[in-house]
GROMACS .gro file of C-alpha atoms in nm:
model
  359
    1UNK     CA    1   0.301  -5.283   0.364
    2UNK     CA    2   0.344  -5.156  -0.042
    3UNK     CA    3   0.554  -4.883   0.108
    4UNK     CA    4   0.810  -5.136   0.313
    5UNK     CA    5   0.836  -5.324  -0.047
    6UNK     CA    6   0.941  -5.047  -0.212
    7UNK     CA    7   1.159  -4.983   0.037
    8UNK     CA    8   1.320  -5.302   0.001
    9UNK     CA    9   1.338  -5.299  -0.373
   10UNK     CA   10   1.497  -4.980  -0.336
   11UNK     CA   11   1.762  -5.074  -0.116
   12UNK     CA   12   1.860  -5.402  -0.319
   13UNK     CA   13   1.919  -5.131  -0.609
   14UNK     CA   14   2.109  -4.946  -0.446
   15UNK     CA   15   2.323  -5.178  -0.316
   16UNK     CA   16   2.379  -5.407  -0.680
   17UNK     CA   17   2.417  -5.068  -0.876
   18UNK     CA   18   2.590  -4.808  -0.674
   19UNK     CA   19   2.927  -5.078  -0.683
   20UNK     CA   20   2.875  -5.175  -1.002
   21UNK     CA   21   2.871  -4.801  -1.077
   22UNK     CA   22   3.193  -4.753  -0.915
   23UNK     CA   23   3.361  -5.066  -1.043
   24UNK     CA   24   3.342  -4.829  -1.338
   25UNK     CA   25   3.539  -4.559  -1.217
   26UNK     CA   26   3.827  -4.798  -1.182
   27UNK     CA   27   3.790  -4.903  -0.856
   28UNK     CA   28   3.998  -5.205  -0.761
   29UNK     CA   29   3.801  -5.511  -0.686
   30UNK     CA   30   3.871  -5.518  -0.303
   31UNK     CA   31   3.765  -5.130  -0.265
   32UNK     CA   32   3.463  -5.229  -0.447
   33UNK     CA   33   3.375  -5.541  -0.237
   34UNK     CA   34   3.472  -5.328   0.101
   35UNK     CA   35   3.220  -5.056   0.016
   36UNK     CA   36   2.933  -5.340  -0.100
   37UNK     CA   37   2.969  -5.497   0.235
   38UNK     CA   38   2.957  -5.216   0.422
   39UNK     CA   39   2.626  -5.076   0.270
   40UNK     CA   40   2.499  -5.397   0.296
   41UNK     CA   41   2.576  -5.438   0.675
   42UNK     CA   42   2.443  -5.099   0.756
   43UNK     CA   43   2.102  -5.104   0.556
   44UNK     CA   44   2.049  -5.410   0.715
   45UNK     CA   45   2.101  -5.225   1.045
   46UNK     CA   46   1.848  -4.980   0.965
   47UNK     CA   47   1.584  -5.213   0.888
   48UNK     CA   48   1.650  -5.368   1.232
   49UNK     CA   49   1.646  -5.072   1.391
   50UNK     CA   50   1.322  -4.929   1.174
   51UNK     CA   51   1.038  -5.053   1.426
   52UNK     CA   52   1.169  -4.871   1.726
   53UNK     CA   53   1.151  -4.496   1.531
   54UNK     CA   54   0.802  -4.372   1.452
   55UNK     CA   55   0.806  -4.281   1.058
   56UNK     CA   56   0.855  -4.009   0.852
   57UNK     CA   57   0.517  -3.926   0.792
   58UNK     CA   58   0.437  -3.991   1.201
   59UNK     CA   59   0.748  -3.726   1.273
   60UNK     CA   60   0.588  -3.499   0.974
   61UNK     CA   61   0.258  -3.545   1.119
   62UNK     CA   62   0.326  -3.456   1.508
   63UNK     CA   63   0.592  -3.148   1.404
   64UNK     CA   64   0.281  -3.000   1.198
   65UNK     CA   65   0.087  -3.038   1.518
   66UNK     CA   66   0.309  -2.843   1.702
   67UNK     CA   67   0.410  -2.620   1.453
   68UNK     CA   68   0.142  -2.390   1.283
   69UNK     CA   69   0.225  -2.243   0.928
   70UNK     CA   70  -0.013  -2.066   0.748
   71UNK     CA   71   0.097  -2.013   0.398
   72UNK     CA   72  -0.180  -1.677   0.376
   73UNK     CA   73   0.072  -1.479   0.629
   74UNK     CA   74   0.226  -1.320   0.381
   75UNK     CA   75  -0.080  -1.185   0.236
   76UNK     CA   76  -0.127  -0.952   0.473
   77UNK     CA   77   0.111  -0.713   0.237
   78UNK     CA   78  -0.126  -0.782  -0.025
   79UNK     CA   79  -0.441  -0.696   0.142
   80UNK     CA   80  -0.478  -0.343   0.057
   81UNK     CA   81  -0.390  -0.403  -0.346
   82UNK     CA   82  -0.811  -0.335  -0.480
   83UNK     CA   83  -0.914  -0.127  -0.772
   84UNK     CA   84  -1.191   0.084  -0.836
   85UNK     CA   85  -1.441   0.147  -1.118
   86UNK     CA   86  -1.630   0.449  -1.074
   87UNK     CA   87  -1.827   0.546  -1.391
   88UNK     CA   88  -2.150   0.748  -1.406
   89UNK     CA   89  -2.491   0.553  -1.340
   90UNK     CA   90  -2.695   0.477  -1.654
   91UNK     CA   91  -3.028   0.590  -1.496
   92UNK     CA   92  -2.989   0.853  -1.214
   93UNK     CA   93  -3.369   0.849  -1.086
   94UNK     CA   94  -3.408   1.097  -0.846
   95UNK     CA   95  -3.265   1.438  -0.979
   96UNK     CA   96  -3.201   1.602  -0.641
   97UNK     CA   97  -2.900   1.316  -0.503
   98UNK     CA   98  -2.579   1.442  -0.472
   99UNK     CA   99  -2.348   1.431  -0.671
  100UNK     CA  100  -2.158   1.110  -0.554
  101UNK     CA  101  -2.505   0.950  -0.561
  102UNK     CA  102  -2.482   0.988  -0.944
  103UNK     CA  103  -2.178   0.769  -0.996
  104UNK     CA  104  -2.179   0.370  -0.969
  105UNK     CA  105  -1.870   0.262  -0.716
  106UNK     CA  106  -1.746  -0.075  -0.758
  107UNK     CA  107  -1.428  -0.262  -0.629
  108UNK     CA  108  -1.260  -0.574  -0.624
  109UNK     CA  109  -0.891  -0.718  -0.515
  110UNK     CA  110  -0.601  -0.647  -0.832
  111UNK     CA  111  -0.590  -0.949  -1.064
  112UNK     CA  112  -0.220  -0.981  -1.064
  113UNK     CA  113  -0.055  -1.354  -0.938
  114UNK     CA  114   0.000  -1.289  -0.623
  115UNK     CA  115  -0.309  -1.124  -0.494
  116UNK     CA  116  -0.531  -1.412  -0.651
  117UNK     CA  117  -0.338  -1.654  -0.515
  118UNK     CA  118  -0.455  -1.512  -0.110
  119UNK     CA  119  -0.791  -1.611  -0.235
  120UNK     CA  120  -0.963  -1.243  -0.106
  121UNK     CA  121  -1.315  -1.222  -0.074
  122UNK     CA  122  -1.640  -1.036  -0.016
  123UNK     CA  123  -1.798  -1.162   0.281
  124UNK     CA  124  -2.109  -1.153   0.368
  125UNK     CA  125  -2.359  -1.124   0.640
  126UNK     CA  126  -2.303  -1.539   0.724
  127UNK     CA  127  -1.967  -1.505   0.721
  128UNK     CA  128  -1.913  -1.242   0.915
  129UNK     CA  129  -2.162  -1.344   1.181
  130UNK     CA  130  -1.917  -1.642   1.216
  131UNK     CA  131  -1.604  -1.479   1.202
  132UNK     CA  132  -1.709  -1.251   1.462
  133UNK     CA  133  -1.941  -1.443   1.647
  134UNK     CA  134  -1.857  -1.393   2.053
  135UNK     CA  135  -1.630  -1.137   1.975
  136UNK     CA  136  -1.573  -0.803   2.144
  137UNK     CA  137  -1.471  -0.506   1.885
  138UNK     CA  138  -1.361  -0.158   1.933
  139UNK     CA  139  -1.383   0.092   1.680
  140UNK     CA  140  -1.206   0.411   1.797
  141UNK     CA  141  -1.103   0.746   1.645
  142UNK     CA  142  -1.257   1.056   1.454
  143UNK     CA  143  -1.507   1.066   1.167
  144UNK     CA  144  -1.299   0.828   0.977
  145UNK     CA  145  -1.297   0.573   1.263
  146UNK     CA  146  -1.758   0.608   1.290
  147UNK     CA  147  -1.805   0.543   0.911
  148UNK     CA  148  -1.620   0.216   0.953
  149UNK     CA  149  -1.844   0.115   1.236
  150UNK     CA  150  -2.094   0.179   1.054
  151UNK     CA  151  -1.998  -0.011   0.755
  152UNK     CA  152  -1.907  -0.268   0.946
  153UNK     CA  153  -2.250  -0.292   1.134
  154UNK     CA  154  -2.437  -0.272   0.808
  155UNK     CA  155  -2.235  -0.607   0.671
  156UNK     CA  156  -2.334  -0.767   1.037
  157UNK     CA  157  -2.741  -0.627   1.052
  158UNK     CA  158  -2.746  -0.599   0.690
  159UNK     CA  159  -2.764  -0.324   0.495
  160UNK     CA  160  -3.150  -0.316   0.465
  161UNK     CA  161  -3.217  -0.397   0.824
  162UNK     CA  162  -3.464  -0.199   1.017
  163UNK     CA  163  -3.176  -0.183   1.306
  164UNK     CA  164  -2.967   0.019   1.098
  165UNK     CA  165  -3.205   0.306   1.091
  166UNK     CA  166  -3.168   0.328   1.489
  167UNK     CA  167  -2.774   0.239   1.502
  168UNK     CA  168  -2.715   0.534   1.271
  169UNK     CA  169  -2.895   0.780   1.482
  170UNK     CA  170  -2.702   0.644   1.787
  171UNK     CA  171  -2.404   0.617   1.645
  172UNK     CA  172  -2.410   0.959   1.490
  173UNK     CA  173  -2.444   1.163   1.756
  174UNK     CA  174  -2.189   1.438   1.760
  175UNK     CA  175  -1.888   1.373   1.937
  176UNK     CA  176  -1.998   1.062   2.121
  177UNK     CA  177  -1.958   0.704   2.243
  178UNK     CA  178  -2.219   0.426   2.077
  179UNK     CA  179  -2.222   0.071   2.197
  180UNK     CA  180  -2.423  -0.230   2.070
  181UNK     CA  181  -2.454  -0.591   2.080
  182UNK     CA  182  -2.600  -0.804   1.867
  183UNK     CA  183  -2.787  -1.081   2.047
  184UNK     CA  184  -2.783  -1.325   1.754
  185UNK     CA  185  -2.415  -1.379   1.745
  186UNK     CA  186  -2.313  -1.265   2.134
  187UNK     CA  187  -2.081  -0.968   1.947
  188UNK     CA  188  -2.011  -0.657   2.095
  189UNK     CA  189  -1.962  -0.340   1.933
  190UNK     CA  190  -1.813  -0.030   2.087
  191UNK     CA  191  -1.757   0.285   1.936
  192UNK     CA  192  -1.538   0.523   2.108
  193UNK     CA  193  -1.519   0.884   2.014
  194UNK     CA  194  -1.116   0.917   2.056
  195UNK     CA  195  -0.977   1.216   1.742
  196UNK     CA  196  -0.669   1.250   1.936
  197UNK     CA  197  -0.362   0.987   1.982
  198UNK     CA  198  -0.369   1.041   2.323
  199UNK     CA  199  -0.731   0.960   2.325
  200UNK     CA  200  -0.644   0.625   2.188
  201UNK     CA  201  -0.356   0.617   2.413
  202UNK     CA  202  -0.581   0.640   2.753
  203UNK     CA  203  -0.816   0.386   2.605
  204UNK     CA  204  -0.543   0.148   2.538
  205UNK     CA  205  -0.436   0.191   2.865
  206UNK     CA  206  -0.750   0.175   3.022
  207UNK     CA  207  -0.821  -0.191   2.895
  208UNK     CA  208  -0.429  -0.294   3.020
  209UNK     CA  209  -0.502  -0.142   3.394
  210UNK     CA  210  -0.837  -0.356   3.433
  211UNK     CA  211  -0.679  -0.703   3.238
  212UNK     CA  212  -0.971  -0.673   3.014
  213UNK     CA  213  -0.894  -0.706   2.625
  214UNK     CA  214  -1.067  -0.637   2.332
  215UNK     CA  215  -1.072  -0.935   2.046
  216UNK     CA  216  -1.053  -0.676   1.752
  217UNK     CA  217  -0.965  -0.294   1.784
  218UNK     CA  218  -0.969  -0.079   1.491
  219UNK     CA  219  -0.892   0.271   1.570
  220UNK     CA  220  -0.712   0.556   1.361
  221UNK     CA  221  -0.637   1.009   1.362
  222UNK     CA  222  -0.462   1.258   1.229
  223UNK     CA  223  -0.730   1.471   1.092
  224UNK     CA  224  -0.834   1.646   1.414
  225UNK     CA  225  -0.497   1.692   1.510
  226UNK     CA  226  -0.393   1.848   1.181
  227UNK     CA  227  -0.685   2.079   1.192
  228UNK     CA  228  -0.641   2.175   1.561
  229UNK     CA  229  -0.278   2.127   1.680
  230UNK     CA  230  -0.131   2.127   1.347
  231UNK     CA  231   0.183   2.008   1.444
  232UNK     CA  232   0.371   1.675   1.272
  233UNK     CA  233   0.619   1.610   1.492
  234UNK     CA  234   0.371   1.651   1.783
  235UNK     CA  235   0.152   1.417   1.587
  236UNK     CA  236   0.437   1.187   1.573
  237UNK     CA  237   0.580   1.168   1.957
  238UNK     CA  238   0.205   1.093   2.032
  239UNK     CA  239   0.197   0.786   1.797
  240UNK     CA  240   0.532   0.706   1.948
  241UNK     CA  241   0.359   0.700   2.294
  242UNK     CA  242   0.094   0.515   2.144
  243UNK     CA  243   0.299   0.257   2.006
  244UNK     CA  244   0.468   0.165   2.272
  245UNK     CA  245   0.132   0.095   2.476
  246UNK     CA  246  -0.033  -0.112   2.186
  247UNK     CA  247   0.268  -0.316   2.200
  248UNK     CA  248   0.158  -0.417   2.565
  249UNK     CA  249  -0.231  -0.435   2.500
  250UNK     CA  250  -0.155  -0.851   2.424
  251UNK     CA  251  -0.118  -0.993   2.721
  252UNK     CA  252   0.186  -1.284   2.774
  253UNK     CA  253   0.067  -1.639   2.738
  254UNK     CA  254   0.084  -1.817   3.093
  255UNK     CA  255   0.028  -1.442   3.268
  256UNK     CA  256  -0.194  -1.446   3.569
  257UNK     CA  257  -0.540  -1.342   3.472
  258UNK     CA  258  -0.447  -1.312   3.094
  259UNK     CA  259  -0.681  -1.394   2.826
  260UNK     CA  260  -0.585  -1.670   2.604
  261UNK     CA  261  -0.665  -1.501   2.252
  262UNK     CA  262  -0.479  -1.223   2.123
  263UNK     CA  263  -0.609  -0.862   2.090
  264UNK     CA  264  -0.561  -0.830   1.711
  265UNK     CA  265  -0.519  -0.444   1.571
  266UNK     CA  266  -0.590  -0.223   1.317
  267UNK     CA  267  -0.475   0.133   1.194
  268UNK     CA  268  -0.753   0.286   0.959
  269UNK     CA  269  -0.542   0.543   0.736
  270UNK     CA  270  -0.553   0.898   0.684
  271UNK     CA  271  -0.793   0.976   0.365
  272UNK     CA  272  -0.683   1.169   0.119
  273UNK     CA  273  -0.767   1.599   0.129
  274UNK     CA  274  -0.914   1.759  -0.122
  275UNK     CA  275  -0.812   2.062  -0.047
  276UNK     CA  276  -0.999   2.283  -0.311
  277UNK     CA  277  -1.337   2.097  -0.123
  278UNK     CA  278  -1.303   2.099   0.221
  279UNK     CA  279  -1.595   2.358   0.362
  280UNK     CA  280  -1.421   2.596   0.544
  281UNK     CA  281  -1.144   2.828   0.481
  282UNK     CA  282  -0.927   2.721   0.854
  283UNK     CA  283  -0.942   2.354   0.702
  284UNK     CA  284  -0.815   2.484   0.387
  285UNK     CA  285  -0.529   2.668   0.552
  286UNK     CA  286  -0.425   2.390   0.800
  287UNK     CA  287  -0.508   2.096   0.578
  288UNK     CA  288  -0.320   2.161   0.306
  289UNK     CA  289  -0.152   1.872   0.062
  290UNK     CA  290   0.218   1.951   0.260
  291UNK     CA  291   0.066   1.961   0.596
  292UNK     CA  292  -0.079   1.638   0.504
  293UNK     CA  293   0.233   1.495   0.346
  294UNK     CA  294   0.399   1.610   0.690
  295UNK     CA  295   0.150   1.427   0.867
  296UNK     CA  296   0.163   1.092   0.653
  297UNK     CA  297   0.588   1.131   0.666
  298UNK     CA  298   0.524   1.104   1.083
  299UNK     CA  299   0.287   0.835   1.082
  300UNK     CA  300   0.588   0.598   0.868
  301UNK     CA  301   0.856   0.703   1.135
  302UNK     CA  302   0.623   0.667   1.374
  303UNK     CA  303   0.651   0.292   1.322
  304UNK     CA  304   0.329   0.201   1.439
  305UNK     CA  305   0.244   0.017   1.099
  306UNK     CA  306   0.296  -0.322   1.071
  307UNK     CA  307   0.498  -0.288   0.755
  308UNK     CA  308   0.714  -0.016   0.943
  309UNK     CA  309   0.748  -0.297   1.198
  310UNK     CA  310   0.509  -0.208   1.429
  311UNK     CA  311   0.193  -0.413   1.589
  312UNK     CA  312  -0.081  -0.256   1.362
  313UNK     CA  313  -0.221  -0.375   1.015
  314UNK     CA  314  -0.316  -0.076   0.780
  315UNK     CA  315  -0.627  -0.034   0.636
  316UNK     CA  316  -0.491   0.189   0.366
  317UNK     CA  317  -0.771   0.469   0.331
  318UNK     CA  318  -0.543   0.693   0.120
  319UNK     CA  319  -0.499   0.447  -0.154
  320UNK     CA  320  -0.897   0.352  -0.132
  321UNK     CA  321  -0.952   0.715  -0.205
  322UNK     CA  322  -0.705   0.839  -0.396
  323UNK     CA  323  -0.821   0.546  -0.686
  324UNK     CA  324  -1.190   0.635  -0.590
  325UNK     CA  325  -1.170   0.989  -0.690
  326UNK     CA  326  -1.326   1.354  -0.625
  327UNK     CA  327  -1.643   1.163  -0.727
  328UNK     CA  328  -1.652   0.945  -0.409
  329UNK     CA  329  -1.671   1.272  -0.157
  330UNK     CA  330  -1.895   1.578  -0.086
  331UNK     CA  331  -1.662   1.733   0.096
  332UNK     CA  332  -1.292   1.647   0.042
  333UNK     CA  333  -1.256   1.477   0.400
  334UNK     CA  334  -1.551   1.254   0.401
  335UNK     CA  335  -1.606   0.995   0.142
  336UNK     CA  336  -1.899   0.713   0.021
  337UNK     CA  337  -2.003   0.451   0.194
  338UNK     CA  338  -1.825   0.237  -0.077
  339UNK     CA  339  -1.482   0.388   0.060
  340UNK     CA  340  -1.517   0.232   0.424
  341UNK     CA  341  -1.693  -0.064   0.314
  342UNK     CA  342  -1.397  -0.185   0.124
  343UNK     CA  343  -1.171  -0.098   0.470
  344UNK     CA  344  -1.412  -0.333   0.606
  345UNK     CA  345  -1.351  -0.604   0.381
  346UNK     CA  346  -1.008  -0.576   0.381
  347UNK     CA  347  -1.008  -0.571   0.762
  348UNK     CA  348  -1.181  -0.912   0.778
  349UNK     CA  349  -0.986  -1.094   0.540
  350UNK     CA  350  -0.655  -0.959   0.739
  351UNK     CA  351  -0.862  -1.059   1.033
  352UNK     CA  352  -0.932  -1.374   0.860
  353UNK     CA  353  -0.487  -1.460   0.863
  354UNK     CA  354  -0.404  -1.344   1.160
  355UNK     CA  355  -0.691  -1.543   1.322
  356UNK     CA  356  -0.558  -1.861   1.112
  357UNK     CA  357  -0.937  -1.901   1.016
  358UNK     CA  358  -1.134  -2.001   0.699
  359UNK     CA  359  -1.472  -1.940   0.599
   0.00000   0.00000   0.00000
């Protein structure tokens, strides 16, 4: 009712001032009168008119129904933006850790604007329980591609379960599948041992020939290749291949025995070589910084990347450990715990946008 009153006060405004406002540009008196009527007549038209057209806010109201926006989409090209502090710990205990047990890894999203404004967070085990609850994730790859399941179990058992001591046996078994599901939440886990691209490539087949889609794959290479093909531009026609068959992995809405939720996927990133550490003299010969640099060159024109325009989102592993340093890894290839659990995070917040969720 207030709102039809100012309405109406509005209109009488307009119509006693806009003339009057006119008159003063030295408009002749019949010009002025002409235009008054008119505006008169046709507000008065409107307001007749006004109770057989739904609102503004009604039409507002049912295009946002139909018409999903979600303001945290262009986040996803903020995702990867963390820092590190890595300093040495104040009281090292036990004398015989490593190394990279005797520095203090800590992380969080970049301060700047835009980054605050996604709203990134830690999750923990709650949150995660419901984000993944009844879901069906893939992990698949090389080493890179098992520390991430296993970071990402340890967030879902927590870190300090009993379970974890039995999941890392499993799950470590050389060159080997793992699969687990935790009963609590109805997720399933599968890790699938997969170093090459056209590993991933049969796999992603595999799950479009039986209609059967994961909810979240994460799968990533390169280092395997590198060490035993050592070819870029092979590396790249395989991600090429593999491109063009992730594409497909979604299934069309209204397709005949599709799902109804989208497969959503994830690159984990090449790590950064240290090539003065890696333990053996072939990996220090094949694996060299422009071998990498080759490599990383063919993964961009690969276009497999979602900011390359392609259907996975990167969890950037060369930036995590480039900023975490030579202190974060034994062995120049494989790096601390800290490393994959921020892929994690960064994973499930992307997860998070895409999924047009909140926690």
């Amino acid at each position: 009712m207030l709102g039809a009153i100012h309405f109406g006060v509005l209109a009488a405004c307009f119509v006693l001032f806009v003339p009057m406002a006119m008159a003063g540009w030295h408009l002749s008196r019949h010009k002025m009168l002409f235009f008054s009527g008119a505006l008169f007549i046709s507000l008065a038209v409107c307001v007749h008119l006004t109770p057989y057209f739904p609102s503004v806010s009604d039409i507002v109201a049912s295009v946002s129904s139909v018409v999903v926006y979600d303001h945290r989409v262009s986040c996803i090209n903020e995702v990867n933006q963390i820092v590190w502090d890595v300093k040495p710990r104040q009281n090292r205990g036990n004398t015989n850790g490593s190394k990279v047990d005797n520095f203090e890894k800590n992380w969080d999203w970049v301060k700047s604007r835009k980054v605050l404004g996604c709203e990134f967070q830690k999750l923990d085990k709650l949150d995660v329980s419901e984000l993944l609850n009844g879901s069906w994730v893939v992990v698949a790859g090389d080493s890179q591609a098992r520390f991430v399941a296993l970071s990402l179990l340890s967030l879902v058992f927590g870190s300090g379960s009993e379970d974890m001591g039995l999941v890392r046996e499993e799950l470590f078994k050389r060159h080997s599948d793992y699969s687990v599901v935790v009963k609590e939440i109805g997720m399933k886990l599968d890790f699938v041992w997969a170093p090459y691209e056209k590993d991933l490539d049969d796999l992603v087949v595999s799950y479009k020939k039986r209609n059967k889609f994961p909810d979240v794959v994460i799968m990533g290479s390169g280092l395997w290749h590198m060490l035993h093909v050592n070819n870029a531009s092979d590396f790249g026609f395989q991600l090429k291949e593999l491109r063009s068959h992730v594409e497909s992995l979604v299934p069309l809405k209204g397709q005949e025995g599709a799902v109804s939720r989208s497969t959503h996927m994830f690159w984990i990133g090449m790590p950064v070589l240290i090539n003065g550490m890696l333990n053996s003299d072939e990996k220090k010969e094949k694996m060299s910084d422009t071998v990498w640099h080759e490599y990383d060159r063919s993964l961009g024109e690969s276009k497999i990347l979602r900011q390359m325009g392609g259907p996975l989102i990167l969890l950037d592993v060369q930036s995590f450990t480039w900023n975490c340093g030579p202190q974060c890894t034994l062995d120049g290839m494989h790096y601390d715990s800290a490393v994959y659990d921020a892929a994690v995070h960064v994973m499930l917040n992307a997860l998070l946008i895409e999924s047009h969720q909140t926690l």
